[in-house]
Short mmCIF file of C-alpha atoms and ligand atoms in Angstrom, two decimals:
data_model
loop_
_atom_site.label_atom_id
_atom_site.label_comp_id
_atom_site.label_asym_id
_atom_site.label_seq_id
_atom_site.Cartn_x
_atom_site.Cartn_y
_atom_site.Cartn_z
CA LYS A 1 96.02 81.52 117.42
CA ARG A 2 97.06 78.23 115.80
CA VAL A 3 96.95 75.17 118.08
CA ALA A 4 98.48 71.77 117.30
CA ILE A 5 97.58 68.77 119.47
CA LEU A 6 99.75 65.67 119.84
CA ILE A 7 98.12 62.35 120.77
CA SER A 8 99.01 58.67 120.98
CA GLY A 9 95.68 56.97 121.64
CA GLY A 10 91.99 57.69 122.09
CA GLY A 11 92.40 61.45 122.17
CA SER A 12 89.61 62.21 124.66
CA ASN A 13 91.50 65.32 125.85
CA MET A 14 92.07 66.39 122.24
CA VAL A 15 88.32 66.11 121.55
CA ARG A 16 87.49 68.39 124.49
CA LEU A 17 90.12 70.93 123.41
CA VAL A 18 88.85 70.97 119.81
CA GLU A 19 85.21 71.23 120.90
CA ASP A 20 86.01 74.08 123.29
CA MET A 21 87.83 75.96 120.51
CA GLY A 22 84.64 75.82 118.49
CA ARG A 23 83.04 78.42 120.78
CA ASP A 24 84.19 82.03 121.01
CA HIS A 25 87.87 81.13 121.55
CA PRO A 26 91.21 82.79 120.66
CA GLY A 27 92.56 79.46 119.40
CA ARG A 28 91.75 77.16 116.55
CA PRO A 29 93.00 73.59 116.00
CA VAL A 30 95.22 73.42 112.91
CA LEU A 31 96.61 69.90 113.30
CA VAL A 32 96.21 66.70 115.32
CA LEU A 33 99.39 64.63 115.15
CA SER A 34 99.94 61.12 116.46
CA ASN A 35 103.03 58.93 116.82
CA ARG A 36 100.78 55.94 116.11
CA PRO A 37 98.95 55.77 112.73
CA GLU A 38 96.32 53.50 114.29
CA ALA A 39 95.47 55.92 117.12
CA ALA A 40 91.68 56.11 117.45
CA GLY A 41 91.97 59.82 118.15
CA LEU A 42 92.98 60.48 114.52
CA ALA A 43 89.57 59.39 113.25
CA ARG A 44 87.88 61.45 115.99
CA ALA A 45 89.89 64.51 114.93
CA ARG A 46 88.94 64.02 111.26
CA ALA A 47 85.29 63.64 112.27
CA LEU A 48 85.62 67.06 113.94
CA GLY A 49 87.07 68.52 110.73
CA VAL A 50 90.65 68.87 111.98
CA ALA A 51 93.63 68.03 109.77
CA THR A 52 95.60 65.02 111.00
CA PHE A 53 98.98 63.47 110.45
CA ALA A 54 100.80 60.43 111.84
CA VAL A 55 104.54 60.15 112.34
CA ASP A 56 105.04 56.49 113.19
CA HIS A 57 107.88 56.29 115.68
CA ARG A 58 108.30 52.62 114.78
CA ALA A 59 109.16 53.60 111.19
CA HIS A 60 112.22 55.46 112.38
CA PRO A 61 115.58 53.94 113.34
CA GLY A 62 115.93 56.24 116.35
CA ARG A 63 114.58 59.12 118.37
CA GLU A 64 116.46 61.75 116.39
CA SER A 65 115.00 60.65 113.06
CA PHE A 66 111.50 60.44 114.53
CA GLU A 67 111.75 63.89 116.08
CA ALA A 68 113.19 65.36 112.87
CA GLU A 69 110.02 64.33 110.98
CA LEU A 70 107.81 65.39 113.88
CA ASP A 71 109.49 68.79 113.83
CA ARG A 72 109.09 69.12 110.05
CA VAL A 73 105.36 68.38 110.23
CA LEU A 74 104.85 70.67 113.22
CA THR A 75 106.84 73.51 111.68
CA ALA A 76 104.72 73.31 108.53
CA ALA A 77 101.59 73.75 110.67
CA ARG A 78 103.02 76.96 112.18
CA PRO A 79 101.47 76.42 115.63
CA ASP A 80 101.46 79.16 118.25
CA VAL A 81 100.82 76.54 120.94
CA ILE A 82 101.33 72.77 121.00
CA CYS A 83 99.22 70.69 123.40
CA LEU A 84 100.49 67.23 124.32
CA ALA A 85 97.34 65.28 125.18
CA GLY A 86 97.83 61.64 126.00
CA PHE A 87 101.06 61.76 124.02
CA MET A 88 103.17 58.88 125.25
CA ARG A 89 106.60 59.55 123.76
CA ILE A 90 109.36 61.19 125.76
CA LEU A 91 110.77 64.11 123.75
CA THR A 92 114.49 64.89 123.83
CA SER A 93 115.66 68.16 125.33
CA GLY A 94 116.76 69.30 121.85
CA PHE A 95 113.23 68.97 120.52
CA VAL A 96 111.65 70.51 123.63
CA ARG A 97 114.02 73.50 123.54
CA ARG A 98 112.87 74.29 119.99
CA TRP A 99 109.26 74.65 121.19
CA GLU A 100 109.87 75.63 124.81
CA GLY A 101 107.42 78.20 126.11
CA ARG A 102 104.85 77.15 123.51
CA MET A 103 104.25 73.52 124.56
CA LEU A 104 101.82 72.29 127.23
CA ASN A 105 101.22 68.82 128.64
CA ILE A 106 98.56 67.30 130.85
CA HIS A 107 99.71 64.82 133.46
CA PRO A 108 97.41 62.69 135.62
CA SER A 109 98.73 63.63 139.06
CA LEU A 110 99.12 66.71 141.25
CA LEU A 111 102.72 67.48 140.22
CA PRO A 112 105.32 67.60 141.61
CA LYS A 113 103.87 64.42 143.13
CA PHE A 114 104.07 61.29 140.97
CA PRO A 115 105.82 62.34 137.75
CA GLY A 116 106.09 59.48 135.25
CA LEU A 117 103.77 56.52 134.82
CA ASP A 118 101.20 54.58 136.90
CA THR A 119 100.26 57.70 138.84
CA HIS A 120 96.92 56.44 140.18
CA ALA A 121 98.29 53.20 141.62
CA ARG A 122 101.17 55.18 143.17
CA ALA A 123 98.82 57.75 144.72
CA LEU A 124 96.71 54.97 146.24
CA GLU A 125 99.83 53.16 147.39
CA ALA A 126 100.99 56.34 149.10
CA GLY A 127 97.62 56.74 150.82
CA GLU A 128 97.01 60.17 149.29
CA ALA A 129 93.80 61.86 150.43
CA GLU A 130 93.82 64.11 147.35
CA HIS A 131 94.77 63.39 143.75
CA GLY A 132 94.16 64.99 140.38
CA CYS A 133 95.83 66.33 137.25
CA THR A 134 98.19 69.08 136.15
CA VAL A 135 98.73 71.12 133.01
CA HIS A 136 102.32 72.32 132.83
CA GLU A 137 104.71 73.89 130.34
CA VAL A 138 106.94 71.25 128.78
CA THR A 139 110.61 71.61 129.65
CA PRO A 140 113.48 69.17 129.11
CA GLU A 141 112.95 67.57 132.54
CA LEU A 142 110.03 65.09 132.38
CA ASP A 143 106.77 66.33 133.96
CA ALA A 144 108.54 69.19 135.71
CA GLY A 145 107.81 72.48 133.88
CA PRO A 146 105.99 75.56 135.28
CA ILE A 147 102.48 74.60 136.39
CA ARG A 148 99.68 76.41 134.55
CA GLY A 149 96.74 74.64 136.18
CA GLN A 150 95.69 71.85 138.49
CA ALA A 151 92.40 70.09 139.25
CA ARG A 152 92.00 68.05 142.40
CA LEU A 153 89.60 65.54 143.88
CA LYS A 154 89.22 63.55 147.09
CA VAL A 155 90.36 59.95 146.94
CA ARG A 156 87.44 57.75 148.02
CA PRO A 157 87.60 54.61 150.16
CA GLY A 158 87.50 51.68 147.79
CA ASP A 159 89.00 53.64 144.90
CA THR A 160 91.05 51.49 142.57
CA PRO A 161 93.59 52.72 140.01
CA ASP A 162 90.88 52.34 137.35
CA SER A 163 88.15 54.16 139.26
CA LEU A 164 90.60 56.94 140.11
CA ALA A 165 91.83 57.14 136.50
CA ALA A 166 88.28 57.55 135.28
CA ARG A 167 87.52 60.38 137.71
CA VAL A 168 90.84 62.10 137.03
CA LEU A 169 90.22 61.90 133.27
CA GLU A 170 86.93 63.75 133.80
CA LEU A 171 88.89 66.47 135.60
CA GLU A 172 91.42 66.58 132.75
CA HIS A 173 88.59 67.22 130.33
CA ARG A 174 87.62 70.29 132.35
CA LEU A 175 91.10 71.54 133.23
CA TYR A 176 92.87 71.43 129.86
CA PRO A 177 90.35 73.57 127.91
CA ALA A 178 90.21 76.10 130.75
CA VAL A 179 94.01 76.35 130.93
CA LEU A 180 94.42 76.64 127.13
CA ARG A 181 92.02 79.59 127.11
CA ARG A 182 94.04 81.30 129.82
CA VAL A 183 97.38 80.61 128.15
CA LEU A 184 96.13 82.02 124.83
CA ALA A 185 94.72 85.03 126.68
CA GLY A 186 98.19 85.64 128.10
CA GLU A 187 97.17 84.96 131.69
CA THR A 188 99.95 83.36 133.67
CA ALA A 189 98.39 82.80 137.11
CA PRO A 190 97.90 79.03 137.55
CA LEU A 191 94.31 77.78 137.59
CA ASP A 192 93.15 75.68 140.55
CA LEU A 193 89.97 73.64 140.05
CA ARG A 194 88.29 71.43 142.64
CA ALA A 195 86.00 68.54 141.84
CA PRO A 196 82.62 68.43 143.53
CA ALA A 197 83.14 66.36 146.70
C1 GRF B 1 94.99 59.20 130.01
O1 GRF B 1 95.56 58.26 130.88
C2 GRF B 1 95.15 60.58 130.59
O2 GRF B 1 95.15 60.54 132.02
C3 GRF B 1 96.50 61.01 130.10
O3 GRF B 1 96.64 60.41 128.81
C4 GRF B 1 95.81 59.23 128.74
C5 GRF B 1 94.96 59.19 127.50
O4 GRF B 1 94.32 60.38 127.37
N1 GRF B 1 96.56 62.44 130.00
P1 GRF B 1 93.47 60.73 126.01
O5 GRF B 1 92.12 60.08 126.17
O6 GRF B 1 94.23 60.12 124.83
O7 GRF B 1 93.39 62.23 125.98
#
């Protein structure tokens, strides 16, 4: 199965997905695509032998033009599954509908809690005892598609948004590869991982 991964920055989730696909896996990475040509993840993808492309959203007058090029590049790669991994552009419903059912995203909260940005600060602010990350199918509504996996941890006294972000990112690196394997194997039951206490 052909897997395309969309990134915007460092691509740490992309690296884990690509590395996991190197071992006895139904999927193989055919393209890593970024909306930022300077994204550090592009060099990491190339170092792992994966083809890369950048569609600079700043080089386009508007969202439609950007998404038209994104769609052209993606279509050429013929992906069976698209993984958004630290991809920081909101995609219009028109674009999402074209790939609906074949696009996953990882979000750093236990959805439906805290969709959107600044999830760790908001979880602390809300006094949450548990926090974590979610892999969900991408639908037109932001961070709201069917959940395919979650990983959770206990918030610790003294946690800051940064310390929480770091521990959640570690969970993401475990959750996303596990969920991609299940999705490609056609399993639909959501995965529920727990961090060691
Ligand atoms: C991180 O904040 C992560 O929680 C979210 O995207 C950001 C960058 O991730 N999923 P990555 O290192 O580019 O995968």
